Amino acid sequence: MGINILVVEDEQSIADLVELYLKNDNYNVYKFYTGKEALECIESVPLDLAILDVMLPDIDGFSICQKIREKYFFPIIMLTAKVEDMDKIMGLTLGADDYITKPFNPLELTARVKTQLRRYKKYNNGEGFEDTNETNNEIEFSGLIINKDNHKCILYGKQLQLTPIEFSILWYLCEHKGKVISSEELFEAVWGEDYLDNNNTVMTHVARLREKMNEPSRKPKFIKTVWGVGYTIE
C-alpha cells in the first residue's frame, strides 16, 4: 500500500515541487491547493503524514492541524512563509511536530519527512528509546503510569492522548527521574537533531504536555522547570 502523505499548498509551483521529491522517494502523495479539499481527504484516506501550508485561500493550516489532532496522531509538518516565532509556536501548540520556513530546500523537507515517519513507525510498533534495562519498560509513580511497550500513558486512571513526540518527551523525563534535563539534551534525544540557540520547540511541547496533564503552570506536580537549566520530574 505504501506511505500516504498529504500536501496542502496553494502555490502550485511549490506543491508540484514537493510532490515531485516525495514521489521520487516512492511516497503516495495527495496534493491539494485548498483546505476544504484537504479535510475531505483526511476523512477518506489513511494518511501517514501531512505537510500543511499556514496561509491558504480558505482554511488556514493551523485550523487544519487542529482538526487533524481531534482524531489522528500522524506527524504534521507546517510550512510557513513567515519567520516570526509566534507562527512556529502556534503550530507546535496546536499539535504540529515540525515546521519549515519558505523558501526551503526540498531535500531538507524530505529529510524531515523521513525523520518524522521513522519516529511515527517506532511509536506504532511500540518501540522507544534504547534502554540498558530492557525489562524496565513501564514507570509508575504518583498516579502516573507510562508504558513503553504499548505507548500508553495513564494519569489518575485516565489515559492521556499523547502524540509520539509528547510521549517521547514524557518517557525521557520519567526515565531520568530526579535528574535535570537541559532543553538541548531533551531536543537531541527526542528529535535526533542538533539543538540550535533560541529554539522554542521543547518549551512549546512541554507546555502542551502539561496542558494535557492538567498541570498548573505556576506549580506543576510532575514536569518542573529549573530556570536557566531545563526540566525535571521528581
PDB file of C-alpha atoms in Angstrom:
ATOM      1  CA  MET A   1       0.000   0.000   0.000  1.00  0.00           C
ATOM      2  CA  GLY A   2       2.897   2.372   0.624  1.00  0.00           C
ATOM      3  CA  ILE A   3       3.050   5.541   2.691  1.00  0.00           C
ATOM      4  CA  ASN A   4       0.397   8.205   2.126  1.00  0.00           C
ATOM      5  CA  ILE A   5       1.398  11.847   2.511  1.00  0.00           C
ATOM      6  CA  LEU A   6      -0.970  14.807   2.377  1.00  0.00           C
ATOM      7  CA  VAL A   7       0.402  18.020   0.856  1.00  0.00           C
ATOM      8  CA  VAL A   8      -1.665  21.202   1.200  1.00  0.00           C
ATOM      9  CA  GLU A   9      -0.106  24.211  -0.518  1.00  0.00           C
ATOM     10  CA  ASP A  10      -1.882  26.909  -2.559  1.00  0.00           C
ATOM     11  CA  GLU A  11       1.217  27.878  -4.549  1.00  0.00           C
ATOM     12  CA  GLN A  12       1.135  25.348  -7.352  1.00  0.00           C
ATOM     13  CA  SER A  13       4.857  25.564  -8.159  1.00  0.00           C
ATOM     14  CA  ILE A  14       5.788  24.729  -4.549  1.00  0.00           C
ATOM     15  CA  ALA A  15       3.153  21.986  -4.291  1.00  0.00           C
ATOM     16  CA  ASP A  16       4.357  20.410  -7.534  1.00  0.00           C
ATOM     17  CA  LEU A  17       7.995  20.535  -6.402  1.00  0.00           C
ATOM     18  CA  VAL A  18       7.201  18.905  -3.051  1.00  0.00           C
ATOM     19  CA  GLU A  19       5.122  16.263  -4.829  1.00  0.00           C
ATOM     20  CA  LEU A  20       7.972  15.508  -7.246  1.00  0.00           C
ATOM     21  CA  TYR A  21      10.553  14.987  -4.499  1.00  0.00           C
ATOM     22  CA  LEU A  22       8.207  12.881  -2.367  1.00  0.00           C
ATOM     23  CA  LYS A  23       7.213  10.688  -5.296  1.00  0.00           C
ATOM     24  CA  ASN A  24      10.901  10.198  -6.104  1.00  0.00           C
ATOM     25  CA  ASP A  25      11.134   8.602  -2.657  1.00  0.00           C
ATOM     26  CA  ASN A  26       8.174   6.343  -3.558  1.00  0.00           C
ATOM     27  CA  TYR A  27       5.608   8.026  -1.307  1.00  0.00           C
ATOM     28  CA  ASN A  28       1.954   8.250  -2.327  1.00  0.00           C
ATOM     29  CA  VAL A  29       1.159  11.969  -2.483  1.00  0.00           C
ATOM     30  CA  TYR A  30      -2.298  13.514  -2.056  1.00  0.00           C
ATOM     31  CA  LYS A  31      -1.864  17.119  -3.201  1.00  0.00           C
ATOM     32  CA  PHE A  32      -4.425  19.873  -2.687  1.00  0.00           C
ATOM     33  CA  TYR A  33      -4.483  23.627  -3.054  1.00  0.00           C
ATOM     34  CA  THR A  34      -7.328  24.359  -0.602  1.00  0.00           C
ATOM     35  CA  GLY A  35      -8.100  23.397   2.974  1.00  0.00           C
ATOM     36  CA  LYS A  36     -11.591  22.172   2.121  1.00  0.00           C
ATOM     37  CA  GLU A  37     -10.244  19.512  -0.249  1.00  0.00           C
ATOM     38  CA  ALA A  38      -7.633  18.511   2.316  1.00  0.00           C
ATOM     39  CA  LEU A  39     -10.223  18.000   5.068  1.00  0.00           C
ATOM     40  CA  GLU A  40     -12.223  15.727   2.750  1.00  0.00           C
ATOM     41  CA  CYS A  41      -9.073  13.708   2.036  1.00  0.00           C
ATOM     42  CA  ILE A  42      -8.249  13.371   5.735  1.00  0.00           C
ATOM     43  CA  GLU A  43     -11.589  11.666   6.345  1.00  0.00           C
ATOM     44  CA  SER A  44     -11.317   9.285   3.397  1.00  0.00           C
ATOM     45  CA  VAL A  45      -7.622   8.330   3.090  1.00  0.00           C
ATOM     46  CA  PRO A  46      -5.481   6.560   5.745  1.00  0.00           C
ATOM     47  CA  LEU A  47      -2.665   9.108   5.991  1.00  0.00           C
ATOM     48  CA  ASP A  48       0.813   8.655   7.451  1.00  0.00           C
ATOM     49  CA  LEU A  49       1.940  12.302   7.426  1.00  0.00           C
ATOM     50  CA  ALA A  50       0.658  15.766   6.492  1.00  0.00           C
ATOM     51  CA  ILE A  51       2.516  18.803   5.147  1.00  0.00           C
ATOM     52  CA  LEU A  52       0.385  21.910   5.704  1.00  0.00           C
ATOM     53  CA  ASP A  53       0.932  25.428   4.430  1.00  0.00           C
ATOM     54  CA  VAL A  54      -0.092  28.010   7.035  1.00  0.00           C
ATOM     55  CA  MET A  55      -1.573  30.508   4.555  1.00  0.00           C
ATOM     56  CA  LEU A  56      -4.351  29.044   2.411  1.00  0.00           C
ATOM     57  CA  PRO A  57      -7.171  30.762   0.471  1.00  0.00           C
ATOM     58  CA  ASP A  58      -9.999  29.269   2.515  1.00  0.00           C
ATOM     59  CA  ILE A  59      -8.968  27.485   5.745  1.00  0.00           C
ATOM     60  CA  ASP A  60      -5.599  28.234   7.326  1.00  0.00           C
ATOM     61  CA  GLY A  61      -3.131  25.465   8.092  1.00  0.00           C
ATOM     62  CA  PHE A  62      -3.485  25.983  11.850  1.00  0.00           C
ATOM     63  CA  SER A  63      -7.197  25.114  11.672  1.00  0.00           C
ATOM     64  CA  ILE A  64      -6.473  22.012   9.601  1.00  0.00           C
ATOM     65  CA  CYS A  65      -3.798  20.948  12.097  1.00  0.00           C
ATOM     66  CA  GLN A  66      -6.246  21.412  14.970  1.00  0.00           C
ATOM     67  CA  LYS A  67      -8.907  19.399  13.118  1.00  0.00           C
ATOM     68  CA  ILE A  68      -6.472  16.547  12.449  1.00  0.00           C
ATOM     69  CA  ARG A  69      -5.450  16.366  16.105  1.00  0.00           C
ATOM     70  CA  GLU A  70      -9.066  15.841  17.164  1.00  0.00           C
ATOM     71  CA  LYS A  71      -8.864  12.293  15.759  1.00  0.00           C
ATOM     72  CA  TYR A  72      -5.427  11.449  14.387  1.00  0.00           C
ATOM     73  CA  PHE A  73      -1.823  11.352  15.626  1.00  0.00           C
ATOM     74  CA  PHE A  74       0.214  11.028  12.415  1.00  0.00           C
ATOM     75  CA  PRO A  75       3.044  13.594  12.054  1.00  0.00           C
ATOM     76  CA  ILE A  76       2.314  17.115  10.820  1.00  0.00           C
ATOM     77  CA  ILE A  77       4.914  19.423   9.275  1.00  0.00           C
ATOM     78  CA  MET A  78       3.919  23.081   8.884  1.00  0.00           C
ATOM     79  CA  LEU A  79       5.124  25.270   6.010  1.00  0.00           C
ATOM     80  CA  THR A  80       5.307  28.978   6.804  1.00  0.00           C
ATOM     81  CA  ALA A  81       6.451  31.963   4.766  1.00  0.00           C
ATOM     82  CA  LYS A  82       6.877  33.997   7.931  1.00  0.00           C
ATOM     83  CA  VAL A  83       9.912  33.995  10.182  1.00  0.00           C
ATOM     84  CA  GLU A  84       8.117  35.110  13.361  1.00  0.00           C
ATOM     85  CA  ASP A  85       8.484  32.646  16.222  1.00  0.00           C
ATOM     86  CA  MET A  86       4.796  33.064  17.060  1.00  0.00           C
ATOM     87  CA  ASP A  87       3.770  31.229  13.875  1.00  0.00           C
ATOM     88  CA  LYS A  88       6.059  28.348  14.784  1.00  0.00           C
ATOM     89  CA  ILE A  89       4.891  28.290  18.394  1.00  0.00           C
ATOM     90  CA  MET A  90       1.241  28.418  17.301  1.00  0.00           C
ATOM     91  CA  GLY A  91       1.680  25.376  15.050  1.00  0.00           C
ATOM     92  CA  LEU A  92       3.526  23.370  17.688  1.00  0.00           C
ATOM     93  CA  THR A  93       0.969  24.289  20.331  1.00  0.00           C
ATOM     94  CA  LEU A  94      -1.855  23.005  18.136  1.00  0.00           C
ATOM     95  CA  GLY A  95      -0.092  19.676  17.696  1.00  0.00           C
ATOM     96  CA  ALA A  96       2.306  20.060  14.778  1.00  0.00           C
ATOM     97  CA  ASP A  97       5.502  18.025  15.019  1.00  0.00           C
ATOM     98  CA  ASP A  98       7.821  20.194  12.961  1.00  0.00           C
ATOM     99  CA  TYR A  99       7.922  23.307  10.807  1.00  0.00           C
ATOM    100  CA  ILE A 100       9.979  24.583   7.912  1.00  0.00           C
ATOM    101  CA  THR A 101      10.216  28.168   6.669  1.00  0.00           C
ATOM    102  CA  LYS A 102       9.908  29.144   2.998  1.00  0.00           C
ATOM    103  CA  PRO A 103      11.929  29.268   0.880  1.00  0.00           C
ATOM    104  CA  PHE A 104      13.265  25.827   1.721  1.00  0.00           C
ATOM    105  CA  ASN A 105      15.437  23.163   0.181  1.00  0.00           C
ATOM    106  CA  PRO A 106      13.223  20.243  -0.942  1.00  0.00           C
ATOM    107  CA  LEU A 107      15.925  17.830   0.207  1.00  0.00           C
ATOM    108  CA  GLU A 108      15.681  19.258   3.729  1.00  0.00           C
ATOM    109  CA  LEU A 109      11.912  18.794   3.665  1.00  0.00           C
ATOM    110  CA  THR A 110      12.172  15.164   2.538  1.00  0.00           C
ATOM    111  CA  ALA A 111      14.793  14.539   5.223  1.00  0.00           C
ATOM    112  CA  ARG A 112      12.410  15.866   7.861  1.00  0.00           C
ATOM    113  CA  VAL A 113       9.613  13.750   6.428  1.00  0.00           C
ATOM    114  CA  LYS A 114      11.758  10.634   6.808  1.00  0.00           C
ATOM    115  CA  THR A 115      12.658  11.577  10.393  1.00  0.00           C
ATOM    116  CA  GLN A 116       9.021  12.064  11.367  1.00  0.00           C
ATOM    117  CA  LEU A 117       7.896   8.847   9.671  1.00  0.00           C
ATOM    118  CA  ARG A 118      10.673   6.877  11.363  1.00  0.00           C
ATOM    119  CA  ARG A 119       9.593   8.197  14.773  1.00  0.00           C
ATOM    120  CA  TYR A 120       5.918   7.531  13.996  1.00  0.00           C
ATOM    121  CA  LYS A 121       6.707   3.959  12.914  1.00  0.00           C
ATOM    122  CA  LYS A 122       8.585   3.338  16.167  1.00  0.00           C
ATOM    123  CA  TYR A 123       5.635   4.730  18.093  1.00  0.00           C
ATOM    124  CA  ASN A 124       3.123   2.462  16.360  1.00  0.00           C
ATOM    125  CA  ASN A 125       5.371  -0.569  16.746  1.00  0.00           C
ATOM    126  CA  GLY A 126       5.719   0.011  20.470  1.00  0.00           C
ATOM    127  CA  GLU A 127       9.387   0.840  20.228  1.00  0.00           C
ATOM    128  CA  GLY A 128      11.103   3.661  22.075  1.00  0.00           C
ATOM    129  CA  PHE A 129      14.426   4.893  23.313  1.00  0.00           C
ATOM    130  CA  GLU A 130      17.203   2.418  23.758  1.00  0.00           C
ATOM    131  CA  ASP A 131      17.203   1.193  27.340  1.00  0.00           C
ATOM    132  CA  THR A 132      20.019  -0.667  29.007  1.00  0.00           C
ATOM    133  CA  ASN A 133      17.451  -2.363  31.232  1.00  0.00           C
ATOM    134  CA  GLU A 134      15.107  -3.985  28.740  1.00  0.00           C
ATOM    135  CA  THR A 135      12.662  -5.136  31.418  1.00  0.00           C
ATOM    136  CA  ASN A 136      12.142  -1.575  32.670  1.00  0.00           C
ATOM    137  CA  ASN A 137       9.519  -0.645  30.072  1.00  0.00           C
ATOM    138  CA  GLU A 138       6.918   0.708  32.496  1.00  0.00           C
ATOM    139  CA  ILE A 139       7.325   3.509  35.000  1.00  0.00           C
ATOM    140  CA  GLU A 140       4.766   4.193  37.701  1.00  0.00           C
ATOM    141  CA  PHE A 141       4.718   6.850  40.407  1.00  0.00           C
ATOM    142  CA  SER A 142       2.325   9.376  41.979  1.00  0.00           C
ATOM    143  CA  GLY A 143      -0.671   8.258  39.899  1.00  0.00           C
ATOM    144  CA  LEU A 144       1.215   8.284  36.586  1.00  0.00           C
ATOM    145  CA  ILE A 145       1.789   5.100  34.595  1.00  0.00           C
ATOM    146  CA  ILE A 146       3.750   5.264  31.340  1.00  0.00           C
ATOM    147  CA  ASN A 147       4.423   2.107  29.333  1.00  0.00           C
ATOM    148  CA  LYS A 148       6.962   1.987  26.507  1.00  0.00           C
ATOM    149  CA  ASP A 149       5.707  -1.320  25.104  1.00  0.00           C
ATOM    150  CA  ASN A 150       2.174  -0.194  24.300  1.00  0.00           C
ATOM    151  CA  HIS A 151       2.874   3.553  24.355  1.00  0.00           C
ATOM    152  CA  LYS A 152       0.081   4.228  26.786  1.00  0.00           C
ATOM    153  CA  CYS A 153       0.143   6.877  29.462  1.00  0.00           C
ATOM    154  CA  ILE A 154      -2.356   6.710  32.314  1.00  0.00           C
ATOM    155  CA  LEU A 155      -2.745   9.597  34.764  1.00  0.00           C
ATOM    156  CA  TYR A 156      -5.018   9.070  37.769  1.00  0.00           C
ATOM    157  CA  GLY A 157      -6.787   6.236  35.934  1.00  0.00           C
ATOM    158  CA  LYS A 158      -7.407   8.216  32.725  1.00  0.00           C
ATOM    159  CA  GLN A 159      -5.493   7.586  29.511  1.00  0.00           C
ATOM    160  CA  LEU A 160      -3.783  10.637  28.022  1.00  0.00           C
ATOM    161  CA  GLN A 161      -3.951  11.069  24.253  1.00  0.00           C
ATOM    162  CA  LEU A 162      -0.337  11.946  23.512  1.00  0.00           C
ATOM    163  CA  THR A 163       1.349  12.430  20.168  1.00  0.00           C
ATOM    164  CA  PRO A 164       4.534  10.403  19.579  1.00  0.00           C
ATOM    165  CA  ILE A 165       6.723  13.402  20.429  1.00  0.00           C
ATOM    166  CA  GLU A 166       4.781  14.212  23.598  1.00  0.00           C
ATOM    167  CA  PHE A 167       5.079  10.600  24.701  1.00  0.00           C
ATOM    168  CA  SER A 168       8.804  10.563  23.942  1.00  0.00           C
ATOM    169  CA  ILE A 169       9.386  13.742  25.965  1.00  0.00           C
ATOM    170  CA  LEU A 170       7.484  12.394  28.956  1.00  0.00           C
ATOM    171  CA  TRP A 171       9.182   8.987  28.758  1.00  0.00           C
ATOM    172  CA  TYR A 172      12.650  10.522  28.585  1.00  0.00           C
ATOM    173  CA  LEU A 173      11.981  12.722  31.602  1.00  0.00           C
ATOM    174  CA  CYS A 174      10.477   9.816  33.565  1.00  0.00           C
ATOM    175  CA  GLU A 175      13.365   7.558  32.572  1.00  0.00           C
ATOM    176  CA  HIS A 176      15.725  10.145  34.059  1.00  0.00           C
ATOM    177  CA  LYS A 177      13.511  10.901  37.050  1.00  0.00           C
ATOM    178  CA  GLY A 178      15.236  13.162  39.588  1.00  0.00           C
ATOM    179  CA  LYS A 179      17.756  14.469  37.058  1.00  0.00           C
ATOM    180  CA  VAL A 180      17.560  17.909  35.467  1.00  0.00           C
ATOM    181  CA  ILE A 181      17.465  17.539  31.683  1.00  0.00           C
ATOM    182  CA  SER A 182      18.545  20.523  29.623  1.00  0.00           C
ATOM    183  CA  SER A 183      16.447  21.660  26.665  1.00  0.00           C
ATOM    184  CA  GLU A 184      19.411  20.811  24.446  1.00  0.00           C
ATOM    185  CA  GLU A 185      19.642  17.224  25.702  1.00  0.00           C
ATOM    186  CA  LEU A 186      15.884  16.728  25.515  1.00  0.00           C
ATOM    187  CA  PHE A 187      15.682  18.077  21.974  1.00  0.00           C
ATOM    188  CA  GLU A 188      18.577  15.986  20.691  1.00  0.00           C
ATOM    189  CA  ALA A 189      17.233  12.835  22.407  1.00  0.00           C
ATOM    190  CA  VAL A 190      13.669  13.210  21.126  1.00  0.00           C
ATOM    191  CA  TRP A 191      14.137  14.868  17.731  1.00  0.00           C
ATOM    192  CA  GLY A 192      17.503  13.300  16.919  1.00  0.00           C
ATOM    193  CA  GLU A 193      18.848  16.601  15.569  1.00  0.00           C
ATOM    194  CA  ASP A 194      21.350  19.198  16.741  1.00  0.00           C
ATOM    195  CA  TYR A 195      19.903  21.803  19.080  1.00  0.00           C
ATOM    196  CA  LEU A 196      20.027  25.440  17.917  1.00  0.00           C
ATOM    197  CA  ASP A 197      20.038  28.515  20.138  1.00  0.00           C
ATOM    198  CA  ASN A 198      16.665  30.237  20.698  1.00  0.00           C
ATOM    199  CA  ASN A 199      14.826  27.029  19.859  1.00  0.00           C
ATOM    200  CA  ASN A 200      11.337  27.196  21.402  1.00  0.00           C
ATOM    201  CA  THR A 201      10.298  23.735  20.217  1.00  0.00           C
ATOM    202  CA  VAL A 202      10.933  21.944  23.518  1.00  0.00           C
ATOM    203  CA  MET A 203       9.270  24.659  25.573  1.00  0.00           C
ATOM    204  CA  THR A 204       6.170  24.604  23.411  1.00  0.00           C
ATOM    205  CA  HIS A 205       5.788  20.823  23.521  1.00  0.00           C
ATOM    206  CA  VAL A 206       6.329  20.731  27.286  1.00  0.00           C
ATOM    207  CA  ALA A 207       3.636  23.392  27.682  1.00  0.00           C
ATOM    208  CA  ARG A 208       1.210  21.329  25.598  1.00  0.00           C
ATOM    209  CA  LEU A 209       2.115  18.187  27.564  1.00  0.00           C
ATOM    210  CA  ARG A 210       1.452  19.979  30.846  1.00  0.00           C
ATOM    211  CA  GLU A 211      -1.887  21.136  29.490  1.00  0.00           C
ATOM    212  CA  LYS A 212      -2.917  17.559  28.676  1.00  0.00           C
ATOM    213  CA  MET A 213      -1.850  16.508  32.178  1.00  0.00           C
ATOM    214  CA  ASN A 214      -3.881  19.383  33.679  1.00  0.00           C
ATOM    215  CA  GLU A 215      -0.742  20.690  35.308  1.00  0.00           C
ATOM    216  CA  PRO A 216      -0.912  24.197  36.837  1.00  0.00           C
ATOM    217  CA  SER A 217       1.582  26.481  35.114  1.00  0.00           C
ATOM    218  CA  ARG A 218       2.949  28.003  38.330  1.00  0.00           C
ATOM    219  CA  LYS A 219       3.400  24.888  40.470  1.00  0.00           C
ATOM    220  CA  PRO A 220       3.270  21.753  38.285  1.00  0.00           C
ATOM    221  CA  LYS A 221       3.320  18.452  40.136  1.00  0.00           C
ATOM    222  CA  PHE A 222       5.160  16.433  37.505  1.00  0.00           C
ATOM    223  CA  ILE A 223       7.194  18.352  34.903  1.00  0.00           C
ATOM    224  CA  LYS A 224       9.045  21.136  36.702  1.00  0.00           C
ATOM    225  CA  THR A 225      11.113  23.894  35.142  1.00  0.00           C
ATOM    226  CA  VAL A 226      14.569  24.563  36.535  1.00  0.00           C
ATOM    227  CA  TRP A 227      15.091  28.081  35.224  1.00  0.00           C
ATOM    228  CA  GLY A 228      18.188  28.512  33.128  1.00  0.00           C
ATOM    229  CA  VAL A 229      18.875  24.758  33.175  1.00  0.00           C
ATOM    230  CA  GLY A 230      15.991  22.645  31.856  1.00  0.00           C
ATOM    231  CA  TYR A 231      13.244  20.303  33.073  1.00  0.00           C
ATOM    232  CA  THR A 232      12.913  17.592  35.674  1.00  0.00           C
ATOM    233  CA  ILE A 233      10.438  15.084  37.059  1.00  0.00           C
ATOM    234  CA  GLU A 234      10.972  14.417  40.737  1.00  0.00           C
TER     235      GLU A 234
END
